[in-house]
PDB file of C-alpha atoms in Angstrom:
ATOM      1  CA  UNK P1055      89.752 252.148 221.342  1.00 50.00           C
ATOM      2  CA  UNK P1056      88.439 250.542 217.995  1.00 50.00           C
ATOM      3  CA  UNK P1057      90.595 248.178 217.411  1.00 52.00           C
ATOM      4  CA  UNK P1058      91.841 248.883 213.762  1.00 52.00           C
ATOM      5  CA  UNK P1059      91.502 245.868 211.001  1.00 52.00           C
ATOM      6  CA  UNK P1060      93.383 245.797 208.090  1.00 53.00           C
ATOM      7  CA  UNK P1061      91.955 246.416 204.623  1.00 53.00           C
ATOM      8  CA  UNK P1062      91.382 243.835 202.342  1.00 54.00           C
ATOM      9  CA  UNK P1063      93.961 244.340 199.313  1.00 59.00           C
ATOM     10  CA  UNK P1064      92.299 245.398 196.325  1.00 69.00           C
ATOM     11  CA  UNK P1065      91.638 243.506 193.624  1.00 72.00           C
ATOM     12  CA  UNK P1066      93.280 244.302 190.141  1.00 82.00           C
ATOM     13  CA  UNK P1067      91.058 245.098 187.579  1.00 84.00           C
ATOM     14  CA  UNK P1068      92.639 242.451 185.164  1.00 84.00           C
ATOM     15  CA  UNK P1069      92.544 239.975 187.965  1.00 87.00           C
ATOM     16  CA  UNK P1070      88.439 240.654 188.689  1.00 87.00           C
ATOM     17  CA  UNK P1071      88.096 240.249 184.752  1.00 88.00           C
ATOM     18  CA  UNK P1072      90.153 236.740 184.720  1.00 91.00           C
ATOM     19  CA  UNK P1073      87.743 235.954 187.584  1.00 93.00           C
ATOM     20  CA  UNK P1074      84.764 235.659 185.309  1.00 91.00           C
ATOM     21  CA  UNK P1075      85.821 233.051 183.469  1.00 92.00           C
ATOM     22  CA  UNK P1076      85.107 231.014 186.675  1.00 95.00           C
ATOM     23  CA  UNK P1077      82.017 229.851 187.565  1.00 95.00           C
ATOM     24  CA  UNK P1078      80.613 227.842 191.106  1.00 96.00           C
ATOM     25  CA  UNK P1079      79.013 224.845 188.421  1.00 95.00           C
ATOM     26  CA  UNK P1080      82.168 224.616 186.732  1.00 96.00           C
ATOM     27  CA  UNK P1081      84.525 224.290 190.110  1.00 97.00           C
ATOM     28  CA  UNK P1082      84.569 220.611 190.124  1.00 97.00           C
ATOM     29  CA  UNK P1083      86.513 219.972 193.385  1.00 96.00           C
ATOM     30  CA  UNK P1084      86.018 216.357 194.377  1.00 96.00           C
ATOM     31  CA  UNK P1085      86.314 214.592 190.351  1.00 96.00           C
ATOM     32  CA  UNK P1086      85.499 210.862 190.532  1.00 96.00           C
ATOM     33  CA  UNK P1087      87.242 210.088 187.396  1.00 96.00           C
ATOM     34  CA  UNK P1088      90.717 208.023 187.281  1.00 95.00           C
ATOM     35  CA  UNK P1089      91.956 207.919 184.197  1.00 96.00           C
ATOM     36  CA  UNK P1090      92.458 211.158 181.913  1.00 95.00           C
ATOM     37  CA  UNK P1091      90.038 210.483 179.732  1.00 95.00           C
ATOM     38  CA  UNK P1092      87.083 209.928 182.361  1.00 96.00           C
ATOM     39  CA  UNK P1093      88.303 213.395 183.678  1.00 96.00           C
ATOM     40  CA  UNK P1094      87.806 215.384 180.166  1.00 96.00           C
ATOM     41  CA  UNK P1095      84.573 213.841 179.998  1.00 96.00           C
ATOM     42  CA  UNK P1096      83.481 214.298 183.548  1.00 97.00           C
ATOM     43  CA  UNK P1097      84.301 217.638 183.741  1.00 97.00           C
ATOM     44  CA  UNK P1098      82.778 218.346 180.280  1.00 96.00           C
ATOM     45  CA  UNK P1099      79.649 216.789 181.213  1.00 96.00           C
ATOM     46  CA  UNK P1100      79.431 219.603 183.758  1.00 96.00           C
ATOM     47  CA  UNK P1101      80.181 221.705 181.087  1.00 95.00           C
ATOM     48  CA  UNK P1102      77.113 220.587 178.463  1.00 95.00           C
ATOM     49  CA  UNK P1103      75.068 220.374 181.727  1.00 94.00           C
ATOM     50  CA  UNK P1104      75.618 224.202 182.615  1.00 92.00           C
ATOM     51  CA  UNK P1105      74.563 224.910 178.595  1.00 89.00           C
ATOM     52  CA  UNK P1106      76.450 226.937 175.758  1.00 83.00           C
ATOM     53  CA  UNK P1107      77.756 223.427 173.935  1.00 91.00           C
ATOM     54  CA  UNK P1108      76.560 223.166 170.744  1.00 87.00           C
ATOM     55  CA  UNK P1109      78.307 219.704 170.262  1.00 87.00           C
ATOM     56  CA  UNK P1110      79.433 217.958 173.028  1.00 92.00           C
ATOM     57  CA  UNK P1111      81.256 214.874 170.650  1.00 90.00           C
ATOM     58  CA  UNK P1112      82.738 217.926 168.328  1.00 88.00           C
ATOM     59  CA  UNK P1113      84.177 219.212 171.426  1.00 92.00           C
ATOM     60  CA  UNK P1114      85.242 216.370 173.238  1.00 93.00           C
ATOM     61  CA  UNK P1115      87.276 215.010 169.670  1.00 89.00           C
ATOM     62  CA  UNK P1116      88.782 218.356 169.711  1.00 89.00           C
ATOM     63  CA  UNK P1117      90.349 217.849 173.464  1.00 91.00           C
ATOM     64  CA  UNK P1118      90.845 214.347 172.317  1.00 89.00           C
ATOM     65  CA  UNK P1119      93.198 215.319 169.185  1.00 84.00           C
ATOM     66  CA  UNK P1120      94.462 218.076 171.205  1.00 84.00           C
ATOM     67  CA  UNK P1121      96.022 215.348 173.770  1.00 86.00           C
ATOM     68  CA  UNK P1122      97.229 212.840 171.194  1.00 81.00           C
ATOM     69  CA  UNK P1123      99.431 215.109 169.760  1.00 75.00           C
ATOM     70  CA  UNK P1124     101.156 215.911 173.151  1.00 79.00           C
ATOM     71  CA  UNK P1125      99.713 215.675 176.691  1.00 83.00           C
ATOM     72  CA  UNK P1126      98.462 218.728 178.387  1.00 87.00           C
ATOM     73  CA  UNK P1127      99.753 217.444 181.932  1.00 91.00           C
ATOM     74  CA  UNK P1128     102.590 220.142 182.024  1.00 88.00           C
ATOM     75  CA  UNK P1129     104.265 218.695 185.351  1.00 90.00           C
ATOM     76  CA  UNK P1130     103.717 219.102 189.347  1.00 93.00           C
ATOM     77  CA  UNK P1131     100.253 217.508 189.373  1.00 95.00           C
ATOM     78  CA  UNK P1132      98.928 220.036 187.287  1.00 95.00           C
ATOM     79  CA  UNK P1133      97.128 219.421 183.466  1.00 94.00           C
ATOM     80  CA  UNK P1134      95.659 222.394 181.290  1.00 93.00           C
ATOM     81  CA  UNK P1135      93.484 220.648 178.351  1.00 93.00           C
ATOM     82  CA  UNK P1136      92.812 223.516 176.152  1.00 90.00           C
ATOM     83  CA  UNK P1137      91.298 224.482 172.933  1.00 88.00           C
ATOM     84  CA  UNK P1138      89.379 226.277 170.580  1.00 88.00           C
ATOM     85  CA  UNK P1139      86.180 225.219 169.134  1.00 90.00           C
ATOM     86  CA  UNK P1140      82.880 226.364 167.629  1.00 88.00           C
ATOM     87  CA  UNK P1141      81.499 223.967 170.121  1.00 88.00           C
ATOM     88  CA  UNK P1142      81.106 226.575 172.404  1.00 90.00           C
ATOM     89  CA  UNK P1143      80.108 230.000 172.406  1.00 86.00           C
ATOM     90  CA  UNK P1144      82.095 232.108 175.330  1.00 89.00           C
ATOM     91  CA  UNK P1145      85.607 231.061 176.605  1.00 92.00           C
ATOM     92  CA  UNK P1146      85.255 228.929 179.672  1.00 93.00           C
ATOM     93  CA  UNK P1147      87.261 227.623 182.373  1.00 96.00           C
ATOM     94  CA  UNK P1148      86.325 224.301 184.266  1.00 97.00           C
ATOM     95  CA  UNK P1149      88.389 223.802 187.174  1.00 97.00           C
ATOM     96  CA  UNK P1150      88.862 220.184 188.033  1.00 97.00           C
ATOM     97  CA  UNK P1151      90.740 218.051 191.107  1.00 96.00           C
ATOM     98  CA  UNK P1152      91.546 215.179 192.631  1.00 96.00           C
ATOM     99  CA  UNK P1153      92.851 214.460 195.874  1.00 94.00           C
ATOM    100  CA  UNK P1154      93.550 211.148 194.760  1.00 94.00           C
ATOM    101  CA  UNK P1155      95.539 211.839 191.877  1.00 95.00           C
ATOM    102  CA  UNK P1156      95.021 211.551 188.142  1.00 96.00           C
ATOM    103  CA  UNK P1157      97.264 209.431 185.643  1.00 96.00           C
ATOM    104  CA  UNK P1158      97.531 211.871 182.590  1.00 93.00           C
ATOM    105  CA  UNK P1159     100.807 211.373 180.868  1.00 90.00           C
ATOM    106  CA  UNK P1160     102.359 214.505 182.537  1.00 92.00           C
ATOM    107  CA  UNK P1161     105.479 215.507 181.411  1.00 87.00           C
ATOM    108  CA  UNK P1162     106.516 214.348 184.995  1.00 90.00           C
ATOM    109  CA  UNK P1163     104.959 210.959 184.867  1.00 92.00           C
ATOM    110  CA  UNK P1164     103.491 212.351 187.944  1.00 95.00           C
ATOM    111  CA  UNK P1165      99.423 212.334 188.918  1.00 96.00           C
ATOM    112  CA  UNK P1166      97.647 215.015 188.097  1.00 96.00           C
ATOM    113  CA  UNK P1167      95.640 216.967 190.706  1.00 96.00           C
ATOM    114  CA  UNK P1168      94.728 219.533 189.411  1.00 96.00           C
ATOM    115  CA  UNK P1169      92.792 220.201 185.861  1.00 97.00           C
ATOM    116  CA  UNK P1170      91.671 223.436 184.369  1.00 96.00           C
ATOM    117  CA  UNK P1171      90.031 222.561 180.982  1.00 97.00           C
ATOM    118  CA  UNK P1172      89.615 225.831 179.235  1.00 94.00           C
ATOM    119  CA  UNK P1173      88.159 226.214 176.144  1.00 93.00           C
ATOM    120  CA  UNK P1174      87.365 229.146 173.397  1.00 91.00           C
ATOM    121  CA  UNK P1175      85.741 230.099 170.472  1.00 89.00           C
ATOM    122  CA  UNK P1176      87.778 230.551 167.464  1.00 83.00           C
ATOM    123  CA  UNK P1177      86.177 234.256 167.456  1.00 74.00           C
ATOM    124  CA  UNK P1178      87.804 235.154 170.485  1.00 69.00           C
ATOM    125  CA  UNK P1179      89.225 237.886 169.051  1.00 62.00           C
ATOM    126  CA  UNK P1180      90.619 240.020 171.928  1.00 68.00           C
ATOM    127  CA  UNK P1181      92.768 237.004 172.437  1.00 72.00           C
ATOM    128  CA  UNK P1182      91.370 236.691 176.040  1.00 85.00           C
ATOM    129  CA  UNK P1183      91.882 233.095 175.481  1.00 86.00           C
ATOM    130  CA  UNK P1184      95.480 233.070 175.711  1.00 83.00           C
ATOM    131  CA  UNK P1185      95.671 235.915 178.866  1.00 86.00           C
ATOM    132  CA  UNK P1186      93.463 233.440 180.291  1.00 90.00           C
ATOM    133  CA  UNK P1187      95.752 230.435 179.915  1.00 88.00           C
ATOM    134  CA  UNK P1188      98.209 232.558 180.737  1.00 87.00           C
ATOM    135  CA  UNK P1189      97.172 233.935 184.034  1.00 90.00           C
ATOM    136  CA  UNK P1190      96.183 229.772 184.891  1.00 93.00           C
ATOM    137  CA  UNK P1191      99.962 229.011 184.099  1.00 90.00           C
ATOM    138  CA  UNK P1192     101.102 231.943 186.410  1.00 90.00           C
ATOM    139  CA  UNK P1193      98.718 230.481 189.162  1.00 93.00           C
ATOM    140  CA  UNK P1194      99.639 227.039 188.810  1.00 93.00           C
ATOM    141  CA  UNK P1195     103.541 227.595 188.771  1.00 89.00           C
ATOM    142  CA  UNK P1196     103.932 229.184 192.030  1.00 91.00           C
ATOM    143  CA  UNK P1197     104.127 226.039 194.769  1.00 93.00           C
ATOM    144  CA  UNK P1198     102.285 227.977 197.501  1.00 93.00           C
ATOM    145  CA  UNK P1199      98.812 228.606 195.339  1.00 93.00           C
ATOM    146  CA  UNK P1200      98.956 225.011 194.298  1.00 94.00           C
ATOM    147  CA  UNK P1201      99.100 224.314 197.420  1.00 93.00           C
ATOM    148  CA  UNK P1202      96.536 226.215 198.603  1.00 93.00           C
ATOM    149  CA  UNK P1203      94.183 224.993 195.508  1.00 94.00           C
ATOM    150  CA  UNK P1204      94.615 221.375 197.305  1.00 93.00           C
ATOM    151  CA  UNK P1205      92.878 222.407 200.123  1.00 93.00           C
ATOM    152  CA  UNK P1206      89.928 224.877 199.060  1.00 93.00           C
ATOM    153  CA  UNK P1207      86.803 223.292 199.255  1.00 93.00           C
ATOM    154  CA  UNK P1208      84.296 225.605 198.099  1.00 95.00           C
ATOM    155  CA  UNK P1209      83.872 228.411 195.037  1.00 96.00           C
ATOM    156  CA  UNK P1210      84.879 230.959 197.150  1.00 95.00           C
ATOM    157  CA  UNK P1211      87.777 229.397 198.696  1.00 95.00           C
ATOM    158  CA  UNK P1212      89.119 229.405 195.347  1.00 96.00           C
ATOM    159  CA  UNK P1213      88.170 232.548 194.392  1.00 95.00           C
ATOM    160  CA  UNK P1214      90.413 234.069 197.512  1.00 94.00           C
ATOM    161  CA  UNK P1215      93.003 232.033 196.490  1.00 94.00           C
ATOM    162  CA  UNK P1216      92.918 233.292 193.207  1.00 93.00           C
ATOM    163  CA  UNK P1217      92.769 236.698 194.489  1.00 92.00           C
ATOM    164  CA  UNK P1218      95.852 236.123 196.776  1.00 91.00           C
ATOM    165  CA  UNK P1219      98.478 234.971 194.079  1.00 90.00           C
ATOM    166  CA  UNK P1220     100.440 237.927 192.746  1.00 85.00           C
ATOM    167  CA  UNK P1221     100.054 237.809 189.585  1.00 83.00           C
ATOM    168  CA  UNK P1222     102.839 238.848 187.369  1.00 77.00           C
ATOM    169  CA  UNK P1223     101.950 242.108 184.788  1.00 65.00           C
TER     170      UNK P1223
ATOM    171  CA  UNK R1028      80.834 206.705 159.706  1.00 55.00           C
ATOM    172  CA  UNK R1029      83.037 209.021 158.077  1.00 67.00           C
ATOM    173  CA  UNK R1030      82.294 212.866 158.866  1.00 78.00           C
ATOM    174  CA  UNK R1031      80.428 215.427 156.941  1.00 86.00           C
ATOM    175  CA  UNK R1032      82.411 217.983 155.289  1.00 91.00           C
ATOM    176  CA  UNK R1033      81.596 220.533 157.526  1.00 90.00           C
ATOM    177  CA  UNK R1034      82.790 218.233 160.357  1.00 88.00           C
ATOM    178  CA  UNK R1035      86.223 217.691 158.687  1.00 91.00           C
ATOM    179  CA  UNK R1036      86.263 221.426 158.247  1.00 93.00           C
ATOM    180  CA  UNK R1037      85.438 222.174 161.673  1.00 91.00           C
ATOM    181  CA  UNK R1038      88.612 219.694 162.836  1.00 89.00           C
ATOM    182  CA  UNK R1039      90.561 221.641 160.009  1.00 93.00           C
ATOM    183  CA  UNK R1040      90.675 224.739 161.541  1.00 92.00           C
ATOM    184  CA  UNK R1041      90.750 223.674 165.295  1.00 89.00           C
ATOM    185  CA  UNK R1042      93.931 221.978 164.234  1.00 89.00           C
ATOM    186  CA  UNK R1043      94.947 225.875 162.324  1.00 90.00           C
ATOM    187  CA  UNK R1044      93.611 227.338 165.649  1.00 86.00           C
ATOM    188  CA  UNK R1045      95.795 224.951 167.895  1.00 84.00           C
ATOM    189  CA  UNK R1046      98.740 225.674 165.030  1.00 85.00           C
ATOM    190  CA  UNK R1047      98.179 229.725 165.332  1.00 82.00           C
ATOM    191  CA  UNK R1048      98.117 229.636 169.212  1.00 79.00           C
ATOM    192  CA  UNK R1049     101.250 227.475 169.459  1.00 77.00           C
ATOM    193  CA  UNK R1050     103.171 230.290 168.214  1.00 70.00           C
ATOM    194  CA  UNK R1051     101.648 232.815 170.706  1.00 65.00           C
ATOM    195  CA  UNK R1052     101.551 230.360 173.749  1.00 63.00           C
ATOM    196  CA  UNK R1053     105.317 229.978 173.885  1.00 62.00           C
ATOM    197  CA  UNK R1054     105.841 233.511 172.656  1.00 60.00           C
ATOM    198  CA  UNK R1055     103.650 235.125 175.525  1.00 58.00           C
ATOM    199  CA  UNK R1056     104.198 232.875 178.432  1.00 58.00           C
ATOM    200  CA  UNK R1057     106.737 230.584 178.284  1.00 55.00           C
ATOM    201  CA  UNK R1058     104.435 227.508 177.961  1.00 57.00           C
ATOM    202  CA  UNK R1059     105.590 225.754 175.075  1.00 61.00           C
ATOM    203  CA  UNK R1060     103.704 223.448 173.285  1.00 63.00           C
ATOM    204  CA  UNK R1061     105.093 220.104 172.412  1.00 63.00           C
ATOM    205  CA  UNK R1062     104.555 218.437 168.756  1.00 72.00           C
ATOM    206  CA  UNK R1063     103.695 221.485 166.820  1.00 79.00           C
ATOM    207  CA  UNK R1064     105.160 219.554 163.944  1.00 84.00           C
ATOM    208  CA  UNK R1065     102.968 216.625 164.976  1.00 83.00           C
ATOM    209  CA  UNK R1066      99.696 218.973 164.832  1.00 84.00           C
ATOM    210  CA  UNK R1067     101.055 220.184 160.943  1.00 89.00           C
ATOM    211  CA  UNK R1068     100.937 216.316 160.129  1.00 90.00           C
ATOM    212  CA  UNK R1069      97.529 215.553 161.468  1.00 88.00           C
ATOM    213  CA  UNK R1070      96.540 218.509 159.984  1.00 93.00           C
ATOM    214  CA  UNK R1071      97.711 217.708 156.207  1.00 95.00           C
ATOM    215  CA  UNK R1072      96.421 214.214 156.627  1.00 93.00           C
ATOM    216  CA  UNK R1073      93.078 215.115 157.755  1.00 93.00           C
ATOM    217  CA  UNK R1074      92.878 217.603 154.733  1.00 96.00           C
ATOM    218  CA  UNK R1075      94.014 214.918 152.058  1.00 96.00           C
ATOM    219  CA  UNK R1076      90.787 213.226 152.922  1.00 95.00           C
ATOM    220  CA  UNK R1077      88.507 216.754 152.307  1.00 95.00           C
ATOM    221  CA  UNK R1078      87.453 217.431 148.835  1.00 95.00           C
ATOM    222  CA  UNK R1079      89.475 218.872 147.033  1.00 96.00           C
ATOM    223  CA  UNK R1080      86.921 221.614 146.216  1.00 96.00           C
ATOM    224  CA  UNK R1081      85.771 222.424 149.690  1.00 96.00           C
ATOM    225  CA  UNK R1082      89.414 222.324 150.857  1.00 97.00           C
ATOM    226  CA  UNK R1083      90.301 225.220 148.139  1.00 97.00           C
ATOM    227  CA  UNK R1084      86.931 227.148 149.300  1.00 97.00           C
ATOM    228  CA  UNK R1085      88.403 226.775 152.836  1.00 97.00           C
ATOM    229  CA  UNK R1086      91.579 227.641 152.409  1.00 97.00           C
ATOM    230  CA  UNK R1087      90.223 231.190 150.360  1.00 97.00           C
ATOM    231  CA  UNK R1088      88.225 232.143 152.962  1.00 97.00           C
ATOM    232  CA  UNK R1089      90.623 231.481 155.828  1.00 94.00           C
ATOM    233  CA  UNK R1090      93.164 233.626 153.912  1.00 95.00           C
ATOM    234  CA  UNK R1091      90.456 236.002 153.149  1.00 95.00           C
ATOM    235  CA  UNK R1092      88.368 236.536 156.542  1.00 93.00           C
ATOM    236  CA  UNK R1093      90.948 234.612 158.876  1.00 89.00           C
ATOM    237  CA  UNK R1094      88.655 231.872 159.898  1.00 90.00           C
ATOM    238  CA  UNK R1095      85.961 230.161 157.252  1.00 95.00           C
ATOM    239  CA  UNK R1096      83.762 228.115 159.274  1.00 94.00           C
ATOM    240  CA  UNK R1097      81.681 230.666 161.197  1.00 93.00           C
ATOM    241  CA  UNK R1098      78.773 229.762 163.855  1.00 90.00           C
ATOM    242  CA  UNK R1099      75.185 230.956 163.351  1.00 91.00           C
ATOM    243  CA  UNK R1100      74.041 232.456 166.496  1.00 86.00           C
ATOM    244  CA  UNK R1101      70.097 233.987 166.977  1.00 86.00           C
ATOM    245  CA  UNK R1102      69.612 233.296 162.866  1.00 90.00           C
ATOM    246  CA  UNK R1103      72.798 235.524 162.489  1.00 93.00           C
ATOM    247  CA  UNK R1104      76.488 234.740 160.608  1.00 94.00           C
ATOM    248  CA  UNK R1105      78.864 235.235 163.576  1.00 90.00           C
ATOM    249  CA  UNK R1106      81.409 235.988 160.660  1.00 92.00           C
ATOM    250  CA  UNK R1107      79.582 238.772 158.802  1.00 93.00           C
ATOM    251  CA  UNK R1108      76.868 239.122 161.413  1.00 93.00           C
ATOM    252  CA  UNK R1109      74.373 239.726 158.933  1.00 94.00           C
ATOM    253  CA  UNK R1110      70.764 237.749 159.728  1.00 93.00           C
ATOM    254  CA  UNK R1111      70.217 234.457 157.847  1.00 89.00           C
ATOM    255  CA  UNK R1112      67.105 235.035 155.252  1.00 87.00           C
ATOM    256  CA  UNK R1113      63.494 234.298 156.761  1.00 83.00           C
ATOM    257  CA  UNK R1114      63.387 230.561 154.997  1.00 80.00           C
ATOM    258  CA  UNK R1115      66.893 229.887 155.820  1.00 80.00           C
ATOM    259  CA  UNK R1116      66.869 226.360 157.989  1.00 80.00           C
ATOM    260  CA  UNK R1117      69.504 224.585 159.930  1.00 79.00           C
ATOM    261  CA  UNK R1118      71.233 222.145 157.240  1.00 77.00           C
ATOM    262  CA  UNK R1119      70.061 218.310 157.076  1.00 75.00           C
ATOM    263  CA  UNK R1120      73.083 216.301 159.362  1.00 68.00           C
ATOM    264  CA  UNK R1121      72.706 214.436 156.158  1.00 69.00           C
ATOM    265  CA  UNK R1122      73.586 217.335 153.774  1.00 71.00           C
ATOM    266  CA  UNK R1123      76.441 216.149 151.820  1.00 70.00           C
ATOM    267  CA  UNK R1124      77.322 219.779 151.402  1.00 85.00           C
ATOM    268  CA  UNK R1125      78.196 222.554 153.926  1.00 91.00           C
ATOM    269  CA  UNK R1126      76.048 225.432 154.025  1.00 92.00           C
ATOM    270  CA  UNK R1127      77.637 228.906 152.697  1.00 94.00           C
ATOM    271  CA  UNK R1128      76.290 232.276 154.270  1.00 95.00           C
ATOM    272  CA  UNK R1129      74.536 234.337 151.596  1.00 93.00           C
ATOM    273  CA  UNK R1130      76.647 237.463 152.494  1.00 94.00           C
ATOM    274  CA  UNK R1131      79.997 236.965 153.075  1.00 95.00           C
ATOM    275  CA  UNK R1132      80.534 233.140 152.090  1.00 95.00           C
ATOM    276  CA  UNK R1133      81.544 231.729 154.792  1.00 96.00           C
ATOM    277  CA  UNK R1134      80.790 227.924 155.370  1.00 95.00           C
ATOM    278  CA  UNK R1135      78.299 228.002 158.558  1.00 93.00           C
ATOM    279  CA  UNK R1136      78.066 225.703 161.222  1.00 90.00           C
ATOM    280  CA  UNK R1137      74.374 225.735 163.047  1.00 84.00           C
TER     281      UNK R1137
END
């Protein structure tokens, strides 16, 4: 008898959709940097080096300013700098970690692990922008996912566990 | 070296960008953002040091189209998206003034 296997959940719609904001360049899964700001810049580099940065020093001020007035380390090893800027043309995501550990003035005091860096334009006018940070916040709360983002090493690895987390609405 | 205008504009309205999406961050999700009043501050101190006249321009147009500085994309105003004319060139970095798009006004950034 053919032994039955189960199907593979289906992906929501909304979920495929926040899925393109990823991108294999932009999964940075080993970062070398230590200190918070080697990180922005290390994982914007990869960011100018994929294309679609106008200004890299117009962007990186903006992330700069952005921290000063409040760090983006929003507790339990986990930072989200964010933005918008006419620096870049298409909302991107660029995923970021470190086994090691990040200092990043969390609201913790604890390292940071791991680092989405997501960034806008100001046109963004569906908004997607803030469903995006949203949906990263929804990810990055739930203990199990984080803990599963420690140990993915490749693109797809993180897709799955992307596509695992039950996303609320 | 101090900025151009259009780069002090540009910082302008990231800082009304990261002022606008405070609101909604901690309205949609939950995720509140710390030191909004700190963002206002850097915000009025970085537009004391515009001119006055290209801060008035900017502040018209923002209350006008929603956002004034616009990018050019493929010769075209991402704000009006009407094409730049044939002779139109990227400004000098040394242009003392920013560069207004024929059709709708808005300050353009290349």
């Amino acid at each position: 008898m053919a032994k039955k296997t189960a199907a593979a959940p289906a992906v929501a719609p909304a979920i495929r959709e926040f899925l393109k904001c990823f991108t294999a360049e932009l999964f940075l899964p080993h970062l070398t940097a230590t200190t918070k700001d080697a990180a922005l810049e290390e994982m914007l580099d990869a960011l100018v080096e994929r294309g679609g940065v106008r200004d890299r020093a117009l962007l990186l001020d903006m992330l700069h300013r952005r921290e000063s007035l409040g760090s983006t380390g929003i507790g339990k090893g986990v930072a989200l700098p964010h933005g918008r800027s006419l620096s870049v043309r298409e909302l991107v995501v660029v995923v970021g970690r470190s086994l090691d550990g990040i200092p990043f003035d969390a609201i913790d005091d604890k390292p940071v692990h791991h680092i989405f860096l997501i960034v806008a334009p100001p046109q963004d006018k569906e908004s997607r922008y803030l469903t995006v940070l949203g949906r990263v916040v929804d990810l990055v709360k739930d203990a199990a996912s984080r803990k599963k983002l420690l140990k993915v090493e490749t693109f797809d690895e993180f897709v799955a566990c992307v596509e695992a987390h039950r996303f609320e609405g | 070296m101090k900025d151009s205008v259009l780069a002090q504009l540009v910082k302008l309205q990231d800082l009304d960008n990261m002022i606008r999406d405070a609101g909604g961050l901690e309205a949609e999700l939950g995720f509140k953002v710390q030191n909004v009043e700190k963002i206002r501050v850097a915000r009025e101190n970085l537009a004391a040091d515009i001119p006055p006249r290209w801060l008035k321009l900017y502040e018209r147009l923002r209350e006008r189209y929603g956002r004034a500085v616009v990018p050019v994309d493929d010769r075209m105003c991402m704000g009006c998206f009407n094409a730049m004319p044939t002779g139109a060139l990227p400004p000098n970095p040394n242009q003392a003034d920013p560069q207004l798009c024929e059709s709708c006004g808005r300050m353009l950034y290349w």
